[in-house]
Coordinates of C-alpha atoms in Angstrom, one line a residue:
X29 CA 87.5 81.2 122.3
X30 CA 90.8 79.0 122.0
X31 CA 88.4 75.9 121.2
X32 CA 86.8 77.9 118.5
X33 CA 89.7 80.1 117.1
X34 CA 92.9 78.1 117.4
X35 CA 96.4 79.6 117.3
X36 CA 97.5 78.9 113.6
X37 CA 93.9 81.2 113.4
X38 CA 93.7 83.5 116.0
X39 CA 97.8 84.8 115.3
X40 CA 97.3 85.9 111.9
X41 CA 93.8 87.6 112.2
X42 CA 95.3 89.5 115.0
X43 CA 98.3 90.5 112.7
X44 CA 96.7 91.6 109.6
X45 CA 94.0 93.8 111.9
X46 CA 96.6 95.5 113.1
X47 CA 98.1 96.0 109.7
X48 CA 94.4 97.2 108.4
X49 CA 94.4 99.7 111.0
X50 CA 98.2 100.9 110.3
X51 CA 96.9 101.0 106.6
X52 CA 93.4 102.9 107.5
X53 CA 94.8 105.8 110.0
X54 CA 98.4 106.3 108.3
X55 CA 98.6 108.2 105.1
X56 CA 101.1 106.5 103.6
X57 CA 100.5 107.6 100.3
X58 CA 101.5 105.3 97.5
X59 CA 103.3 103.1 99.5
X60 CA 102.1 100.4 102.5
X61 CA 102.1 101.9 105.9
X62 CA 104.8 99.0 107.1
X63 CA 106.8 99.7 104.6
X64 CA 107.1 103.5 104.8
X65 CA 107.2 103.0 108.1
X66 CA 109.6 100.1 108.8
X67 CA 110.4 100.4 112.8
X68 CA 106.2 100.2 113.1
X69 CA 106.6 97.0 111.5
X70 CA 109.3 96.0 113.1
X71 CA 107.4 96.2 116.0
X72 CA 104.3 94.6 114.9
X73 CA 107.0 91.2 114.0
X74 CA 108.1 91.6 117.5
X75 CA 104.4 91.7 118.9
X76 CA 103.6 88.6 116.7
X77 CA 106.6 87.0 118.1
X78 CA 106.0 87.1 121.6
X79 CA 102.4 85.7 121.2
X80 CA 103.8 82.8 119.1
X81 CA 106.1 82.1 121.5
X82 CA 103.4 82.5 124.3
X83 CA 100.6 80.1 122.4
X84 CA 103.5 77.5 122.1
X85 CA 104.4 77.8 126.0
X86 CA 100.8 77.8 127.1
X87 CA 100.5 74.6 124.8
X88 CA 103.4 73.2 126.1
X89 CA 101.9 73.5 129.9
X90 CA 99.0 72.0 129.1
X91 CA 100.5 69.0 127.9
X92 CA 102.2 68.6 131.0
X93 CA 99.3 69.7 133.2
X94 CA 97.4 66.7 131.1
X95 CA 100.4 64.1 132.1
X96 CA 99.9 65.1 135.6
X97 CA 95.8 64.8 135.6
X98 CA 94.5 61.9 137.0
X99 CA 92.7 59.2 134.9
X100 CA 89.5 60.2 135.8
X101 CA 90.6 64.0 134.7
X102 CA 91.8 63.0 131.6
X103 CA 88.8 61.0 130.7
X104 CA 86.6 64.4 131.7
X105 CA 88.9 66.4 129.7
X106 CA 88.9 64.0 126.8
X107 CA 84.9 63.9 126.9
X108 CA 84.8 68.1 127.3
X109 CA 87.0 68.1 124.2
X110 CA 85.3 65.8 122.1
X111 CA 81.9 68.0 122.4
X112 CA 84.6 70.9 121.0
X113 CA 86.4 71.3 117.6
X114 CA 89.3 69.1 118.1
X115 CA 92.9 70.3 116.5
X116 CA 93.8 69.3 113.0
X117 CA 96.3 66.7 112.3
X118 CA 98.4 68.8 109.7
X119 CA 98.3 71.5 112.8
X120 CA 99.9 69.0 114.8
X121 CA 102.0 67.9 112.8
X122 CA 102.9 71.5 111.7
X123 CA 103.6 72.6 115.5
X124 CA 105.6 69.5 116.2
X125 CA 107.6 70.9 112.9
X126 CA 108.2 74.1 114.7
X127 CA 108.6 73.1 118.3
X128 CA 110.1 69.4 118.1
X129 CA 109.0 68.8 121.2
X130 CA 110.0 65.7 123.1
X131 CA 106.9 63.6 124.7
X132 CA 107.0 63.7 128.8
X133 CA 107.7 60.1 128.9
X134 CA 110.9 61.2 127.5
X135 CA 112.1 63.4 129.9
X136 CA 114.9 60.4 132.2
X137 CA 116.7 60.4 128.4
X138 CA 117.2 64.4 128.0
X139 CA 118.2 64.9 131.6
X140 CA 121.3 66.3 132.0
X141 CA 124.2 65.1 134.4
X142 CA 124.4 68.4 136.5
X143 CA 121.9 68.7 139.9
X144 CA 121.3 72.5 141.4
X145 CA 120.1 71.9 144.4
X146 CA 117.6 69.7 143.4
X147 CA 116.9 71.5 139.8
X148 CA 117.9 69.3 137.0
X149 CA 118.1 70.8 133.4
X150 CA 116.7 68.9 130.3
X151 CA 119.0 68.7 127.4
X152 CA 116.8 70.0 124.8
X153 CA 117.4 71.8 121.6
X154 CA 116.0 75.2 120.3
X155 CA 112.9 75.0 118.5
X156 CA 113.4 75.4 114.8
X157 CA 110.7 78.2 115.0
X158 CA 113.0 80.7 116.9
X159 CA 116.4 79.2 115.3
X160 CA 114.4 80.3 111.7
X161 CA 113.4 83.4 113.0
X162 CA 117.2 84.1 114.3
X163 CA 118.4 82.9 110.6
X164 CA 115.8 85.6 109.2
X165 CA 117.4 88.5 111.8
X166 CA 120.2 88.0 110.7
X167 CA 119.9 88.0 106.9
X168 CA 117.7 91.3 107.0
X169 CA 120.7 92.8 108.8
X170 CA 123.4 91.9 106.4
X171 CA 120.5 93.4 103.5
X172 CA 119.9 96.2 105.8
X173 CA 123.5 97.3 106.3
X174 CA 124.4 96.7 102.6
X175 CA 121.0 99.1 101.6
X176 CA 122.2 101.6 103.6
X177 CA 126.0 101.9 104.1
X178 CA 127.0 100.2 101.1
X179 CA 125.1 101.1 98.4
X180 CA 124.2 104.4 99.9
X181 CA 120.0 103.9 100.4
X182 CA 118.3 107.2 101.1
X183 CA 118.1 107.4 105.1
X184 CA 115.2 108.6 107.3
X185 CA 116.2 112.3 107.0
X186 CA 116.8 112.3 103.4
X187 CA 113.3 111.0 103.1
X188 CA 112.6 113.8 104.7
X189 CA 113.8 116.3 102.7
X190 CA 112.7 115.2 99.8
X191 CA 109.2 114.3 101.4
X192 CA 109.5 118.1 102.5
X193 CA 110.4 119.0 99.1
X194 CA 107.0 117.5 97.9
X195 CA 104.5 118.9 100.1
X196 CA 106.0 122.6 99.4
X197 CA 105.3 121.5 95.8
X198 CA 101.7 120.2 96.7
X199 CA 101.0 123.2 98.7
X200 CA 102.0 125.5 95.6
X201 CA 100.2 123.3 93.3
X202 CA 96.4 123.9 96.3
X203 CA 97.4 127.4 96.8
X204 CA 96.8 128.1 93.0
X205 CA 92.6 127.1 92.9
X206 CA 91.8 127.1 97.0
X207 CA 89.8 129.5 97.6
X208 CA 90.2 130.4 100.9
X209 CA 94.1 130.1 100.4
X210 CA 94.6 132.5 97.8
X211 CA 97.0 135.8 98.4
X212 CA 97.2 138.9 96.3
X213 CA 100.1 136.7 93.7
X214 CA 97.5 134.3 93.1
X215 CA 94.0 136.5 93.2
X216 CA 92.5 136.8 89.7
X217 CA 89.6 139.7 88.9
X218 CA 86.2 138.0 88.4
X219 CA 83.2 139.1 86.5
X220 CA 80.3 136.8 86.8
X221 CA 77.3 138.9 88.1
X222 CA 76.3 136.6 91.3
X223 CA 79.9 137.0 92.3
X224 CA 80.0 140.6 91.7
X225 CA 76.4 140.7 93.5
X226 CA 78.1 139.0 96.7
X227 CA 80.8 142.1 96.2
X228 CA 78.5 144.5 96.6
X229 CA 76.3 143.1 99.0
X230 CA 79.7 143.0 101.4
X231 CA 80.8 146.3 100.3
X232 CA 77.6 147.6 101.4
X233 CA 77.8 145.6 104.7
X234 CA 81.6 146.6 105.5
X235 CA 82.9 149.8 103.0
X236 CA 80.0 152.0 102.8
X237 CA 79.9 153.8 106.2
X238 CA 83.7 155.2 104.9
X239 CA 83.2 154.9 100.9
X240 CA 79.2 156.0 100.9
X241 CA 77.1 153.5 99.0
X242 CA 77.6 154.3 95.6
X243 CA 81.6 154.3 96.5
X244 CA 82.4 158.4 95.8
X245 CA 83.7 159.0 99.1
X246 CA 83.6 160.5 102.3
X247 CA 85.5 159.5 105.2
X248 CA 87.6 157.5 102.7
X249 CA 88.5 158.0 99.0
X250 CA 86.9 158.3 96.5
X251 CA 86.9 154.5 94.5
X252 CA 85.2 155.3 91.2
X253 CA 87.8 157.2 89.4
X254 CA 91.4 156.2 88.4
X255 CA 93.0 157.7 91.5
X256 CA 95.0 154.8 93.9
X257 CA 97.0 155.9 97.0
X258 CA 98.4 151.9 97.4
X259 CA 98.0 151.0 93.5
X260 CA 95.1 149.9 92.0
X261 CA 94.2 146.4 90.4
X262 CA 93.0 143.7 91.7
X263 CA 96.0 142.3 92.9
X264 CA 97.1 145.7 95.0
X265 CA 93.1 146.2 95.9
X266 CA 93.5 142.8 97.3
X267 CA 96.2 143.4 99.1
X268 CA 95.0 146.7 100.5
X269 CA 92.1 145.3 102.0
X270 CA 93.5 142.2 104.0
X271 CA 96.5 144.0 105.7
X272 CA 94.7 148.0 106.0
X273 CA 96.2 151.1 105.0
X274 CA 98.9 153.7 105.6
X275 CA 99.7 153.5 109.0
X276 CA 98.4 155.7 111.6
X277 CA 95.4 156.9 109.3
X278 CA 94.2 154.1 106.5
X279 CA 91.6 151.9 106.9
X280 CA 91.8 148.8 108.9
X281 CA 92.9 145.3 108.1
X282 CA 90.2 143.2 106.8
X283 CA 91.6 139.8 107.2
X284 CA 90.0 139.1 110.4
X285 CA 87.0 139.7 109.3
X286 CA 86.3 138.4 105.6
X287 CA 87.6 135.5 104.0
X288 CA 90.0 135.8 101.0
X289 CA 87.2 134.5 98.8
X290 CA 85.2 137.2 99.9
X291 CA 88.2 140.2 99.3
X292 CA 88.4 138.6 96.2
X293 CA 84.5 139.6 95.4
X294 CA 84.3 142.7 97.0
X295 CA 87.5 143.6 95.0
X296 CA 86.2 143.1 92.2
X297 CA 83.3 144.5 92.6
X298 CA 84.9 147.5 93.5
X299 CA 86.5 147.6 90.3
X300 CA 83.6 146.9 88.3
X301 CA 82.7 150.6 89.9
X302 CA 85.2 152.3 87.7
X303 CA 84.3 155.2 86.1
X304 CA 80.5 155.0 87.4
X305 CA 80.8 159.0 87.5
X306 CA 78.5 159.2 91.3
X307 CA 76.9 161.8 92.1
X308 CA 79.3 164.6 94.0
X309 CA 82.0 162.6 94.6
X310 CA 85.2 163.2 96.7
X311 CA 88.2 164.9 95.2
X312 CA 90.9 162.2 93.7
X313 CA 93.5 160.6 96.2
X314 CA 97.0 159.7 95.0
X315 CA 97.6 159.3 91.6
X316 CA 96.5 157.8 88.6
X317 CA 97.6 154.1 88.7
X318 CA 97.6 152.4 85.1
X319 CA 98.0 148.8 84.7
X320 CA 101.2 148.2 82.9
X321 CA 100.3 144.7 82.0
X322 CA 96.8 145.4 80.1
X323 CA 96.9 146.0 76.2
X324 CA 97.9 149.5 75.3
X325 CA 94.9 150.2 73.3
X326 CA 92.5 148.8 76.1
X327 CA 91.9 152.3 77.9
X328 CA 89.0 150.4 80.2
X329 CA 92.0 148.0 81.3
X330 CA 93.9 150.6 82.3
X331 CA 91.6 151.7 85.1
X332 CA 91.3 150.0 88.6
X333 CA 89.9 150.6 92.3
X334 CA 90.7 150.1 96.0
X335 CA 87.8 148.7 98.4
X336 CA 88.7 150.2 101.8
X337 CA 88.9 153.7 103.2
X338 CA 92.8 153.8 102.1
X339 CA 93.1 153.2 98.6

């Protein structure tokens, strides 16, 4: 692969692959995944680092493994490479740029005058590749401190709230048309016959065995006329049927069962029930419940139901 896919390629595919990733699996929203989240990134700089710096060591020891081969090994080498891609001179010349490496022929002027036991140290300088890369360290810590401390940049944990902040916003903003979500604040009454054919096909399912089929009562109340124990509407009928009835002796809590889209329909359906006059039906329930918010002179608007045996 190395012969194939040198460093100056292999380093940056392996960068921006991770990057892709970061980008594909992190919801970052708006912004890029390494910027929103910085000590990722971070990381990802120190990853690329460390196999810089171990693609410029490896390189190095094979230079000197190659002073050390014997003629014949060099000339077997040279021949194996020469079937291969062979390096670029601008690569050369950019990696002598960043290493300034000293040929081994070199090596009796940069010896130093101390001896350890033997171990003599080579007088060389740091590589302008980490002495840039220092230089860069420090200048994003002089930005960093100055974004933060000085100039009073938002922080991780005011992100926070005011990512927080958001999402309650966003959740608001779904709650109003998901289905599945919807409570008895947000429920609206609806009137389109497959709906209301749905209603009644789960009223008969679920309601009947207390409410009889035509909805005039028996074990429960009566839900034809315009008497609620729990309020009538949609909004109350909705509410009614997901958490039960009076304690001790309403009906049970539906929300286990059906889905708030189907509450919603069997609601309504219920409602659409008003005033169907059925055939001996159960004495009223509670009292008359008359919705304050219709028109004054829309009597029909005035009227509304409950779905469960506890109205």
């Amino acid at each position: 692969m190395k012969k194939f896919f040198p460093v100056y390629v292999r380093v940056p595919v392996i960068f921006f692959i991770v990057f892709g990733l970061m980008e594909y699996f992190i919801d970052s929203g708006d912004r890029p995944a390494f910027v929103k989240y910085p000590m990722l990134a971070v990381f990802l700089f120190v990853f690329l680092f460390i196999l810089i710096a171990i693609e410029i060591t490896l390189s190095a020891v094979n230079r000197v493994m190659y002073q050390l081969m014997s003629p014949e090994e060099k000339a077997r080498l040279e021949y194996e490479n020469s079937l291969s891609f062979n390096e670029s001179t601008w690569y050369k010349n950019l990696m002598q740029k960043l290493t300034k490496t000293q040929p081994i022929e070199r090596e009796g002027d940069l010896l130093m005058d101390h001896d350890y036991d033997g171990i003599k140290e080579l007088d060389n300088n740091l590589p302008p590749w980490w002495v840039y890369l220092f230089y860069i360290c420090i200048i994003f810590g002089v930005i960093y401190v100055a974004r933060y401390e000085l100039f009073g940049g938002d922080n991780q944990e005011t992100e926070l709230k005011m990512e927080m902040a958001q999402a309650k916003i966003d959740v608001e903003e779904y709650l109003k048309t998901a289905p599945d979500l919807m409570d008895e604040k947000t429920v609206v009454l609806l009137t389109d016959k497959a709906d209301l054919a749905a209603g009644k096909e789960i009223f008969t399912t679920n309601c009947a065995a207390c409410h009889r089929a035509d909805a005039g009562g028996q074990i429960g109340p009566n839900l034809t006329d315009d008497h609620w124990i729990l309020g009538g509407g949609i909004k109350n009928l909705f509410h009614t049927i997901t958490n039960g009835g009076r304690d001790g002796k309403g009906m049970i809590s539906w929300k286990g069962t059906l889905k708030p889209k189907e509450i919603q329909k069997v609601a309504s359906y219920i409602l659409s029930l008003q005033g169907s006059n059925p055939k001996d039906p159960k004495a009223p329930d509670g009292e008359v419940w008359v919705d304050e918010s219709a028109p004054k002179n829309d009597a029909a608007a005035k009227k509304t139901v409950d779905t469960t045996q506890v109205k």
